[in-house]
Amino acid sequence: MGTAAACSGLLIFASPSSFTTHFHSASKTHFVSCSSSTSSFTTDPDQADDNPAKFTYSRASPSIRWPHLKLPESLTPRSQFLVAPPSLSPATDKPNFEHVPGGDSEEERRSLDMVEPLDVNEESLSQDGLGRPSRNKIKKMNKLALKRAKDWRERVKFYTDRILALKPEEFVADVLDGRPVQMTPTDFCFVVKWVGQCSWQRALEVYEWLNLRHWYSPNARMLATILSVLGKANQEALAVEIFTRAQNSVGDTVQVYNAMMGVYARTGRFGKVQELLDLMRERGCEPDLVSFNTLVNARLKSNSMVPGLAAELLGEVRRCGLRPDIITYNTLISSCSHGSNLEEAMKVYDDMEAHNCQPDLWTYNAMISVYGRCGQSSKAEQLFKELESKGFFPDAVTYNSLLYAFAREGKVEKVKEICDEMVKKGFGRDEMTYNTIIHMYGKQGKTDLALQIYEDMKLLGRNPDAVTFTVLIDSLGKANKIAEAANVMSQMLDAGIKPTLRTYSALICAYAKAGKRIEAEETFNCMCRTGIKPDHLAYSVMLDILFRFNETKKAMVLYQEMLSSNFRPDRALYEVMLRGLRREKDVDNIDKLVKDMGDLCCMDPSVICSALVKGECYDLAATMLRLAISNGHELDRTDLLSILSSYSSSGRHSEGLNLLEFLREHAGSNALISEALVVMLCKAGKLDAALQEYSETRAYGSFSRSYIFYESLVQCCLENELFIEASQVISDMRFYCVAPSKRLYEIMAPLYCRMGFPETAHCFVDEAERRGILFDDNSIFVSIIEAYGVVKLWQKAESLVGGLRMRHSVDRTVWNALIHAYAASGCYERARAIFNTLMRDGPAPTLESVNGLLQALITDGRLDELYVVIEELQDMGFKISKSSIILMLDAFARSGNIFEVKKIYAGMKAAGYVPTMHLYRIMIGLLCKGRRVRDVEAMVSEMVNAGFKPDLSIWNSMLKLYTGIEDFRKTVQVYQKIQEAGLKPDEETYNTLIVMYCRDRRAEEGIVLMHEMRRLSLEPKLSTYKSLISSFAKQHYLEQAEELFTELHSKGYKLDRSFYHIMMKLYRDLGDHSKAENLLLVMKEAGVEPTIATMHLLMVSYGSSGHPQESERVLDNLKVNGINLSTLPYSSVIDAYLKNGDYSIAIQKLDKMKSEGVEPDHRIWTCFMRAASLSQHACEAINLLNALKCAGFDLPIRLLTGMGKSLVSEVDLFLEKLHPLEDNAALNFVNALEDLLWAFELRATASWVFQLAMKKNIYRQDVFRVAEKDWGADFRKLSAGSALVGLTLWLDNMQDASLQGNPESPKSVVLITGAAEYNLVSLNSTLKAFLWEMGSPFLPCKTRSGLLVAKAHSLRMWLKESPFCLDLELRDAPSLPEFNSMQLIDGCFMRRGIVPAFKDITERLGVISPKKFSRLALLSDDRRDKAIRADIEGAKQKLNKMKKVELRRTEINERLQKKNC
């Protein structure tokens, strides 16, 4: 409980009924009395000492109360103490003030000198003197009675004035001993009473003087009088002593007992009053109505008016044979006023009318007060207006009561109106009026106005009383104006007004609220030194502030003092104390407090458990909860959830589960326990168990009405990204009509945004606002706008922002979110409009705004405009940040523009921006895709030098790079670095490695890696399976390929057509057309319809197996089915006959195709040219090319017959037409043409066709890269003839570079040939045969296949000195040779003249070095035979020699071993 809570309980005059919110065991009710018989202002019993500036209420005088009646002053006695309505009503109370902390009404005490039975009794005792005045008007007296009364009053007044004029050091005996006037015993009774109005000490001195002088024997009247004086002065102890001492001498007189009961009644000691009443009955003294009125008064002061209490008290009076009078009813109604209990007041009023007891003005005043306190000022005003019709005139009390009713509601204008009317009626603003207005302004926080009223009050001659100062101090304290509050206290002391308990409490609360512990302690100690005993509130506030400042020792001492003073802390205070002791880990004192709560405060275990929970003592709370449940108490939801939350947050889930099991056993299984279990599991992070429990709860038909339950589940699901489950929980909550909390709305909106449903999130926000829930945090709206941007609904995002602008101002984050929503859809113009609006109207755009603009351009694909926008922003004064540069760099990287990326990267580094890990990842990924090996390696090196370690994504990019360029050695090195870095390979890593093994024709190792991948619960991609099957197919490993294919098919994978095509190609290469046919059936069963390409593969498989007729049969079937055929199936049949050597049949099929209306195209031309390039005789080639000529395509025959140079433009135009066609039409055509031209020695023509193909991008521009200082070459995808042309051109370029010395060569030169075959021709074997014949320094790479490597120095020397390199110019033969210059041997397309030597050398010596092969190939047959035999013999001798050396070493080792033994 904070200071604010403590201070909110400070009531100036009210009983702390609203204070029970925090201190329900508040201090006993205090009243400020304003009795018409005493006109004195008294306060709490413990603090009513002499007050030198005592407030007297002169309006008790009839002439003053009703000035409009023009009552003569002579009718009013000079002293106001005696002339008063004898049946004194509570309605004479002055209106009181109330404080409403937090806007809630809080009962205030106003002092009401309740019916003073003793006063009435004393008046009745004056049989000869005073008589009994009428209730409503002054009774006329006859002349004799008036004279006697006047003489009597003069005697009493004479003694009273003389005694009160005594100095402090003088004694009463100085006046009384002289006997200046003859007095009767009755006269002395009134002397005691009148003196007691001003000084109870002097009155007691008179009483004791009379006893000492024995002027009369003590009688009931005198004893009742002094007891009344002491009771009003709150001197209970003295009154008890005098009553006990004189009780036996005066006898059993009802007036004495009534007076003593009045003493007890003033302090609300109902028990003591009841004891005296019982004692009266035991002694035969029958109580009268005054006795019961006093009993009623005591009962009401001891407790608030609870329902039914008024009827009970009235019944008790009637059971004793007495009839309740107006005083009884007025007392009850006044008590209802104190408790703001309108219902009970109405019941009392109805009972009064039912029993024919006529209400008086005091009754109506009390009813007006009740209406005012219950917030029904309109009814109070209505009753006020009805007074005159009932025969009564409003008095000052009436006006003040009405004034209070409107002041309580803060109706300032109405208060002013009543004040004006009050003045018009002749009633001036008195102290009560000012106090009410001051308190009204104080409650409204208008402390300046309250102080102004205070100053006006003093200027108009009204003396501020204790109430005034207390109200001001309290109001200033609540407004945190501590200095001003202290100043008012100083003014109070300067005015000679003694601060009351409430005054000190107000100042203590102010200091406590401001956190000024020392000042609060000093004020508290000062109060104690002045003799004012602290009440419950004072103790509570001090304990609160001491515990807040961890002054536990002082606090525990004060706690003991509080207990000694018979005050018991309430539950809220115990919570504060427990919390403070827990912070100090003071276990002993915690145990003591728990014991006191049970023993002293009689709290049951459930209440103690709740207090322990609020005090954060969860272990003890759990123990008390078990005890409470065992004793049959109801389970408290909040306490249980708090305890379980404590267990969850500390990881003690087992204890929480044990508690729940105990509760299920003893409290029964209910929804609360299930709900608590779900919440606990959620907070423990055990979402699966929580969802399981939730499902079981739903299955039983039970559901929770607590939003906390659903909030915990949804929050936990959101944290674990289980959006579907979270959505289901929300649906259940809405189905059960559970209203979401503000926090739940704040969770639900982002949840649906993350799920991609911004419309739903928007609906939730609108629903919350309709319910009055407003979101101060714009992050929710930002999330919705961003989600709208993601789903490209920028119109709705725009509408949302428009709605926000109508309700309140839109901050920068919302505008930025809208800009990014536009950017997601590429709406640059709209984003720029928002940007310009921010520039013009504010708030100023930020980095996010700039990035949103750039992103809009990027999304719209307008990368070329980025630099223009950047320049505009720079002109506006914006500095382009690192994030903007990265955004641009990433955009160009995704577009594959390496040049721009490198330029931006260089500019960024020049600007001083340090690259980040993300930036390195982007750069390396782009360079890897572009296969910039050196740039990638340089970037990785730079990254490492900058202190960054490459992550797995970077290594994976490099794996793909080296695998793509088939540098398998470096691929393995990268994988080793991944392992050395302790990184765990992921699916991408394994998939790339498997592809690497497949490309390196090591599919068996790829299978092993795949099994390792599966063991780690990683599943290979379908593309990886495809690579494995393709690799096995290329190596003709039928069994392994079929095993993988069958496995995929059996596991239910949906295989696309390419898988079937790979297998069909395998069967084609193996010539197994039957399996190809079966595969076609499997393909149809799997729901994959064969295409023309599929049938083409089947036909090719027939052709490869030497069954062109079967291929033709498939074609015929396609014709029968009415399929619209292209040249593809025809080319398959024609190619099958051509490969089988049936040239004439192939030509016939060409003619037949034309006759069927199918015009030949590039496929047919390519087949005939390829067959011509492999024909043995020139006449066969011419015959085939003439068939094409007859078919309308004469370009090949014209090139072959020596018309090459004149056909350059025609070939260029033809290639231009072929280039856009599918199936690599241009590449296949050029490759076949290059083979034909090289085979028949038209190599110059082949050279310019090759260069023309490079120019048309049919061949890559980087086939060889001498000019780029790389000197490498890549001849993959080239045919044998095309590769030989390219090789010759490459060697010529390198020769020029080596002679000129520029560009410089690297340390080694790499020639990539690849391991694939093109139309059954191995490019690797062909190039090796050509280079081996020339004696080149190129050797096969040891780490990867399809790669030839030469040391640069050896290569340069060979290019300069080798006779084969003296003339590398390509020329056409002067005439067409009779035979083909090339021959296909085991997939090697080599020169026909070298074939015999090649066979002889390879069969006898195997693979040898190029130089050795070249030397042997140039020898004659006889000399080559001798050289080979000599080489074989030398190898045998060398082997025998090595065996002898090894044998000798073995013998030596054996001898040494024997010697050692």
Coordinates of C-alpha atoms in Angstrom, one line a residue, residues 10 58 169 273 418 443 480 487 535 548 626 647 926 954 968 1028 1281 1286 1318 1345 1358:
L10 CA -7.5 10.8 5.7
S58 CA -24.0 31.7 17.9
E169 CA -2.6 31.1 39.6
V273 CA -23.4 1.8 28.2
I418 CA -27.1 29.1 -2.3
K443 CA -11.4 18.0 -3.6
N480 CA 1.8 17.6 -3.5
N487 CA 2.9 26.9 6.1
D535 CA -5.4 6.6 15.8
R548 CA 8.6 1.7 2.1
R626 CA -4.0 -25.7 2.1
Y647 CA 6.1 -21.3 -8.6
L926 CA 26.0 -12.4 -55.4
I954 CA 28.3 -17.9 -46.7
F968 CA 35.6 -30.2 -56.4
L1028 CA 22.0 -38.8 -58.0
G1281 CA 35.0 -30.1 -83.8
G1286 CA 38.4 -23.2 -79.9
Y1318 CA 28.0 -34.9 -76.7
S1345 CA 37.7 -35.1 -63.6
W1358 CA 56.0 -25.1 -75.1

